[in-house]
Amino acid sequence: MKQPRAWQRMLSGRRLDLLDPTPVDVEIEDIAHGLAFVARWNGQTRGDWPYSVAEHSLLVEEIFVRANPGISAKWRLAAVLHDAPEYVIGDMISPVKAAVGPGYGELDQRLTAAVHLRFGLPAVLPSPIKKAIKAADKVSAWLEAVRIAGFREAEADKLFGRPAPELIHRLEIRLRPPAEVRADYVSTVARLLADC
């Protein structure tokens, strides 16, 4: 019996094996392109453009820096790349992840390790860094929920926790064309890599 195909051809020409991803097959242009076209909240957001995972990732890095002043470029890079596997597996909302079961998490871990190794990060982030990025991710989710996804603040507070005012002061939720977000994502990663 023929095995089902478990790889995807990337625009860079790379062939990424989803069951056994290697750092050699990971390119930032592929990640940025994919994430710029993946909509957060299953596309259920206000605005003329979908709110992309690439845009979300840039916001998470900004919040991460606010919450951790002086944090190194290496860990800032990890924050930008925190959802990188979604360039091939998409952004599943939490209820769908729960329904899919542990297989989703295992796939995400394999892809994350390959991405991290490709960009000089440890395959598995130190626990305090991972927790700090997750905290920034929750702040971003709260902002997105109340500003563009139709949640009431009380509802977002229950789901994500109310963020400290200084973390969200003057932060914007930007909705931009995918090409613009893609370019910003690539340049941010390049800048952080140069500073590592």
Short mmCIF file of the C-alpha atoms (twelve columns), coordinates in Angstrom:
data_MODEL
# 
_entry.id   MODEL 
# 
loop_
_atom_site.group_PDB 
_atom_site.id 
_atom_site.type_symbol 
_atom_site.label_atom_id 
_atom_site.label_alt_id 
_atom_site.label_comp_id 
_atom_site.label_asym_id 
_atom_site.label_seq_id 
_atom_site.Cartn_x 
_atom_site.Cartn_y 
_atom_site.Cartn_z 
_atom_site.pdbx_PDB_model_num 
ATOM 1   C CA . MET A 1   0.000   0.000  0.000  1 
ATOM 2   C CA . LYS A 2   1.311   3.412  -0.992 1 
ATOM 3   C CA . GLN A 3   2.234   5.712  1.885  1 
ATOM 4   C CA . PRO A 4   0.418   9.059  1.879  1 
ATOM 5   C CA . ARG A 5   2.556   12.083 1.008  1 
ATOM 6   C CA . ALA A 6   3.763   13.834 4.171  1 
ATOM 7   C CA . TRP A 7   5.892   16.596 2.653  1 
ATOM 8   C CA . GLN A 8   5.138   20.016 1.248  1 
ATOM 9   C CA . ARG A 9   6.948   21.850 -1.534 1 
ATOM 10  C CA . MET A 10  7.855   25.383 -0.483 1 
ATOM 11  C CA . LEU A 11  8.139   28.397 -2.766 1 
ATOM 12  C CA . SER A 12  11.881  28.427 -2.081 1 
ATOM 13  C CA . GLY A 13  12.044  25.010 -3.733 1 
ATOM 14  C CA . ARG A 14  12.627  23.216 -0.428 1 
ATOM 15  C CA . ARG A 15  10.689  20.059 0.315  1 
ATOM 16  C CA . LEU A 16  9.686   19.975 3.986  1 
ATOM 17  C CA . ASP A 17  8.936   16.527 5.403  1 
ATOM 18  C CA . LEU A 18  6.284   17.119 8.056  1 
ATOM 19  C CA . LEU A 19  7.000   13.815 9.799  1 
ATOM 20  C CA . ASP A 20  10.769  14.308 9.879  1 
ATOM 21  C CA . PRO A 21  11.529  18.025 9.351  1 
ATOM 22  C CA . THR A 22  15.167  19.080 9.175  1 
ATOM 23  C CA . PRO A 23  16.660  22.553 9.701  1 
ATOM 24  C CA . VAL A 24  18.155  22.400 6.194  1 
ATOM 25  C CA . ASP A 25  14.661  22.547 4.694  1 
ATOM 26  C CA . VAL A 26  13.568  25.631 6.651  1 
ATOM 27  C CA . GLU A 27  13.842  29.086 5.057  1 
ATOM 28  C CA . ILE A 28  12.718  32.358 6.620  1 
ATOM 29  C CA . GLU A 29  11.122  33.510 3.369  1 
ATOM 30  C CA . ASP A 30  8.895   30.409 3.361  1 
ATOM 31  C CA . ILE A 31  7.930   30.957 7.003  1 
ATOM 32  C CA . ALA A 32  7.182   34.653 6.470  1 
ATOM 33  C CA . HIS A 33  5.194   33.994 3.308  1 
ATOM 34  C CA . GLY A 34  3.102   31.249 4.877  1 
ATOM 35  C CA . LEU A 35  2.435   33.134 8.116  1 
ATOM 36  C CA . ALA A 36  1.485   36.313 6.252  1 
ATOM 37  C CA . PHE A 37  -1.331  34.365 4.583  1 
ATOM 38  C CA . VAL A 38  -2.555  32.432 7.651  1 
ATOM 39  C CA . ALA A 39  -5.423  34.215 9.400  1 
ATOM 40  C CA . ARG A 40  -5.706  34.267 13.185 1 
ATOM 41  C CA . TRP A 41  -9.094  33.599 14.790 1 
ATOM 42  C CA . ASN A 42  -10.109 31.495 11.762 1 
ATOM 43  C CA . GLY A 43  -10.486 34.779 9.882  1 
ATOM 44  C CA . GLN A 44  -13.268 35.968 12.218 1 
ATOM 45  C CA . THR A 45  -11.847 39.455 12.696 1 
ATOM 46  C CA . ARG A 46  -12.921 42.956 11.793 1 
ATOM 47  C CA . GLY A 47  -11.129 44.870 9.071  1 
ATOM 48  C CA . ASP A 48  -10.333 44.823 5.398  1 
ATOM 49  C CA . TRP A 49  -7.410  42.404 5.760  1 
ATOM 50  C CA . PRO A 50  -7.189  39.177 7.738  1 
ATOM 51  C CA . TYR A 51  -5.132  39.470 10.898 1 
ATOM 52  C CA . SER A 52  -2.204  37.222 10.046 1 
ATOM 53  C CA . VAL A 53  -0.053  34.997 12.230 1 
ATOM 54  C CA . ALA A 54  2.968   36.959 10.954 1 
ATOM 55  C CA . GLU A 55  1.461   40.203 12.266 1 
ATOM 56  C CA . HIS A 56  0.575   38.493 15.549 1 
ATOM 57  C CA . SER A 57  4.156   37.205 15.893 1 
ATOM 58  C CA . LEU A 58  5.577   40.702 15.486 1 
ATOM 59  C CA . LEU A 59  3.197   41.974 18.170 1 
ATOM 60  C CA . VAL A 60  4.143   39.141 20.540 1 
ATOM 61  C CA . GLU A 61  7.819   40.071 20.171 1 
ATOM 62  C CA . GLU A 62  7.000   43.712 20.988 1 
ATOM 63  C CA . ILE A 63  5.047   42.697 24.108 1 
ATOM 64  C CA . PHE A 64  7.799   40.227 25.103 1 
ATOM 65  C CA . VAL A 65  10.373  43.048 25.005 1 
ATOM 66  C CA . ARG A 66  8.131   45.338 27.058 1 
ATOM 67  C CA . ALA A 67  7.667   42.637 29.684 1 
ATOM 68  C CA . ASN A 68  11.384  41.692 29.679 1 
ATOM 69  C CA . PRO A 69  13.441  44.859 29.192 1 
ATOM 70  C CA . GLY A 70  16.987  44.187 28.048 1 
ATOM 71  C CA . ILE A 71  16.219  40.634 26.913 1 
ATOM 72  C CA . SER A 72  18.742  39.357 24.378 1 
ATOM 73  C CA . ALA A 73  18.143  39.304 20.631 1 
ATOM 74  C CA . LYS A 74  18.337  35.501 20.739 1 
ATOM 75  C CA . TRP A 75  15.204  35.247 22.870 1 
ATOM 76  C CA . ARG A 76  13.484  38.029 20.957 1 
ATOM 77  C CA . LEU A 77  14.033  35.905 17.851 1 
ATOM 78  C CA . ALA A 78  12.424  32.970 19.659 1 
ATOM 79  C CA . ALA A 79  9.401   35.190 20.356 1 
ATOM 80  C CA . VAL A 80  9.052   36.143 16.681 1 
ATOM 81  C CA . LEU A 81  9.326   32.469 15.691 1 
ATOM 82  C CA . HIS A 82  6.951   31.171 18.390 1 
ATOM 83  C CA . ASP A 83  4.222   30.264 15.869 1 
ATOM 84  C CA . ALA A 84  6.533   29.459 12.939 1 
ATOM 85  C CA . PRO A 85  5.224   25.882 12.452 1 
ATOM 86  C CA . GLU A 86  1.896   27.378 11.470 1 
ATOM 87  C CA . TYR A 87  3.420   28.292 8.104  1 
ATOM 88  C CA . VAL A 88  2.707   24.687 7.124  1 
ATOM 89  C CA . ILE A 89  0.099   23.451 9.611  1 
ATOM 90  C CA . GLY A 90  -2.035  26.587 9.836  1 
ATOM 91  C CA . ASP A 91  -3.397  28.314 12.921 1 
ATOM 92  C CA . MET A 92  -5.831  26.036 14.671 1 
ATOM 93  C CA . ILE A 93  -7.909  27.610 17.387 1 
ATOM 94  C CA . SER A 94  -7.612  25.941 20.803 1 
ATOM 95  C CA . PRO A 95  -10.931 24.029 20.564 1 
ATOM 96  C CA . VAL A 96  -9.777  22.393 17.308 1 
ATOM 97  C CA . LYS A 97  -6.377  21.494 18.831 1 
ATOM 98  C CA . ALA A 98  -8.187  19.827 21.720 1 
ATOM 99  C CA . ALA A 99  -10.374 17.856 19.305 1 
ATOM 100 C CA . VAL A 100 -7.389  16.739 17.193 1 
ATOM 101 C CA . GLY A 101 -5.574  15.440 20.265 1 
ATOM 102 C CA . PRO A 102 -1.891  14.882 21.046 1 
ATOM 103 C CA . GLY A 103 -0.869  14.318 17.418 1 
ATOM 104 C CA . TYR A 104 -1.092  18.058 16.744 1 
ATOM 105 C CA . GLY A 105 1.248   18.862 19.618 1 
ATOM 106 C CA . GLU A 106 3.795   16.296 18.493 1 
ATOM 107 C CA . LEU A 107 3.807   17.656 14.943 1 
ATOM 108 C CA . ASP A 108 4.158   21.201 16.274 1 
ATOM 109 C CA . GLN A 109 7.114   20.160 18.486 1 
ATOM 110 C CA . ARG A 110 8.972   18.514 15.576 1 
ATOM 111 C CA . LEU A 111 8.534   21.546 13.349 1 
ATOM 112 C CA . THR A 112 9.457   23.949 16.156 1 
ATOM 113 C CA . ALA A 113 12.686  22.049 16.843 1 
ATOM 114 C CA . ALA A 114 13.688  22.197 13.156 1 
ATOM 115 C CA . VAL A 115 12.920  25.935 12.971 1 
ATOM 116 C CA . HIS A 116 14.823  26.665 16.169 1 
ATOM 117 C CA . LEU A 117 17.897  24.728 15.084 1 
ATOM 118 C CA . ARG A 118 17.847  26.436 11.678 1 
ATOM 119 C CA . PHE A 119 18.131  29.847 13.339 1 
ATOM 120 C CA . GLY A 120 20.620  28.962 16.066 1 
ATOM 121 C CA . LEU A 121 18.180  28.487 18.921 1 
ATOM 122 C CA . PRO A 122 17.966  25.420 21.158 1 
ATOM 123 C CA . ALA A 123 15.509  22.813 19.850 1 
ATOM 124 C CA . VAL A 124 13.610  23.178 23.128 1 
ATOM 125 C CA . LEU A 125 13.592  26.619 24.729 1 
ATOM 126 C CA . PRO A 126 14.527  27.029 28.397 1 
ATOM 127 C CA . SER A 127 11.367  26.884 30.490 1 
ATOM 128 C CA . PRO A 128 11.543  30.515 31.755 1 
ATOM 129 C CA . ILE A 129 11.870  31.818 28.167 1 
ATOM 130 C CA . LYS A 130 9.033   29.631 26.928 1 
ATOM 131 C CA . LYS A 131 6.809   30.845 29.791 1 
ATOM 132 C CA . ALA A 132 7.691   34.495 29.126 1 
ATOM 133 C CA . ILE A 133 6.844   34.113 25.416 1 
ATOM 134 C CA . LYS A 134 3.578   32.362 26.315 1 
ATOM 135 C CA . ALA A 135 2.719   35.252 28.663 1 
ATOM 136 C CA . ALA A 136 3.316   37.753 25.829 1 
ATOM 137 C CA . ASP A 137 1.225   35.544 23.538 1 
ATOM 138 C CA . LYS A 138 -1.685  35.704 26.013 1 
ATOM 139 C CA . VAL A 139 -1.456  39.499 26.179 1 
ATOM 140 C CA . SER A 140 -1.560  39.607 22.388 1 
ATOM 141 C CA . ALA A 141 -4.552  37.235 22.355 1 
ATOM 142 C CA . TRP A 142 -6.414  39.492 24.819 1 
ATOM 143 C CA . LEU A 143 -5.739  42.572 22.682 1 
ATOM 144 C CA . GLU A 144 -6.776  40.823 19.485 1 
ATOM 145 C CA . ALA A 145 -9.888  39.392 21.128 1 
ATOM 146 C CA . VAL A 146 -11.235 42.728 22.337 1 
ATOM 147 C CA . ARG A 147 -10.078 44.942 19.481 1 
ATOM 148 C CA . ILE A 148 -10.772 42.875 16.381 1 
ATOM 149 C CA . ALA A 149 -12.364 39.500 17.265 1 
ATOM 150 C CA . GLY A 150 -15.598 40.686 18.865 1 
ATOM 151 C CA . PHE A 151 -14.957 39.632 22.488 1 
ATOM 152 C CA . ARG A 152 -16.100 41.683 25.458 1 
ATOM 153 C CA . GLU A 153 -13.305 42.597 27.871 1 
ATOM 154 C CA . ALA A 154 -14.822 40.502 30.680 1 
ATOM 155 C CA . GLU A 155 -14.891 37.462 28.385 1 
ATOM 156 C CA . ALA A 156 -11.285 38.013 27.282 1 
ATOM 157 C CA . ASP A 157 -10.258 38.482 30.934 1 
ATOM 158 C CA . LYS A 158 -11.612 35.004 31.765 1 
ATOM 159 C CA . LEU A 159 -9.947  33.337 28.784 1 
ATOM 160 C CA . PHE A 160 -6.576  35.100 28.656 1 
ATOM 161 C CA . GLY A 161 -6.213  37.126 31.863 1 
ATOM 162 C CA . ARG A 162 -6.321  40.902 31.972 1 
ATOM 163 C CA . PRO A 163 -2.959  42.326 30.855 1 
ATOM 164 C CA . ALA A 164 -1.035  44.905 32.843 1 
ATOM 165 C CA . PRO A 165 -1.826  48.370 31.428 1 
ATOM 166 C CA . GLU A 166 1.853   49.155 30.769 1 
ATOM 167 C CA . LEU A 167 2.141   46.129 28.477 1 
ATOM 168 C CA . ILE A 168 -0.645  47.279 26.167 1 
ATOM 169 C CA . HIS A 169 -0.253  51.066 26.382 1 
ATOM 170 C CA . ARG A 170 -0.380  52.477 22.816 1 
ATOM 171 C CA . LEU A 171 -0.080  49.066 21.174 1 
ATOM 172 C CA . GLU A 172 -1.844  48.800 17.844 1 
ATOM 173 C CA . ILE A 173 -3.451  45.871 16.120 1 
ATOM 174 C CA . ARG A 174 -2.363  46.355 12.517 1 
ATOM 175 C CA . LEU A 175 -4.152  44.878 9.546  1 
ATOM 176 C CA . ARG A 176 -1.870  45.047 6.517  1 
ATOM 177 C CA . PRO A 177 -1.547  43.436 3.111  1 
ATOM 178 C CA . PRO A 178 0.304   40.101 3.257  1 
ATOM 179 C CA . ALA A 179 3.255   41.366 1.178  1 
ATOM 180 C CA . GLU A 180 3.876   44.200 3.636  1 
ATOM 181 C CA . VAL A 181 3.664   41.961 6.712  1 
ATOM 182 C CA . ARG A 182 5.865   39.341 5.037  1 
ATOM 183 C CA . ALA A 183 8.592   41.916 4.348  1 
ATOM 184 C CA . ASP A 184 8.410   43.250 7.920  1 
ATOM 185 C CA . TYR A 185 8.664   39.727 9.339  1 
ATOM 186 C CA . VAL A 186 11.722  38.872 7.203  1 
ATOM 187 C CA . SER A 187 13.480  42.137 8.068  1 
ATOM 188 C CA . THR A 188 12.751  41.707 11.799 1 
ATOM 189 C CA . VAL A 189 14.235  38.208 11.797 1 
ATOM 190 C CA . ALA A 190 17.272  39.410 9.813  1 
ATOM 191 C CA . ARG A 191 17.852  42.270 12.274 1 
ATOM 192 C CA . LEU A 192 17.586  39.968 15.282 1 
ATOM 193 C CA . LEU A 193 19.881  37.361 13.708 1 
ATOM 194 C CA . ALA A 194 22.475  40.087 13.110 1 
ATOM 195 C CA . ASP A 195 22.265  41.042 16.800 1 
ATOM 196 C CA . CYS A 196 22.567  37.472 18.128 1 
# 
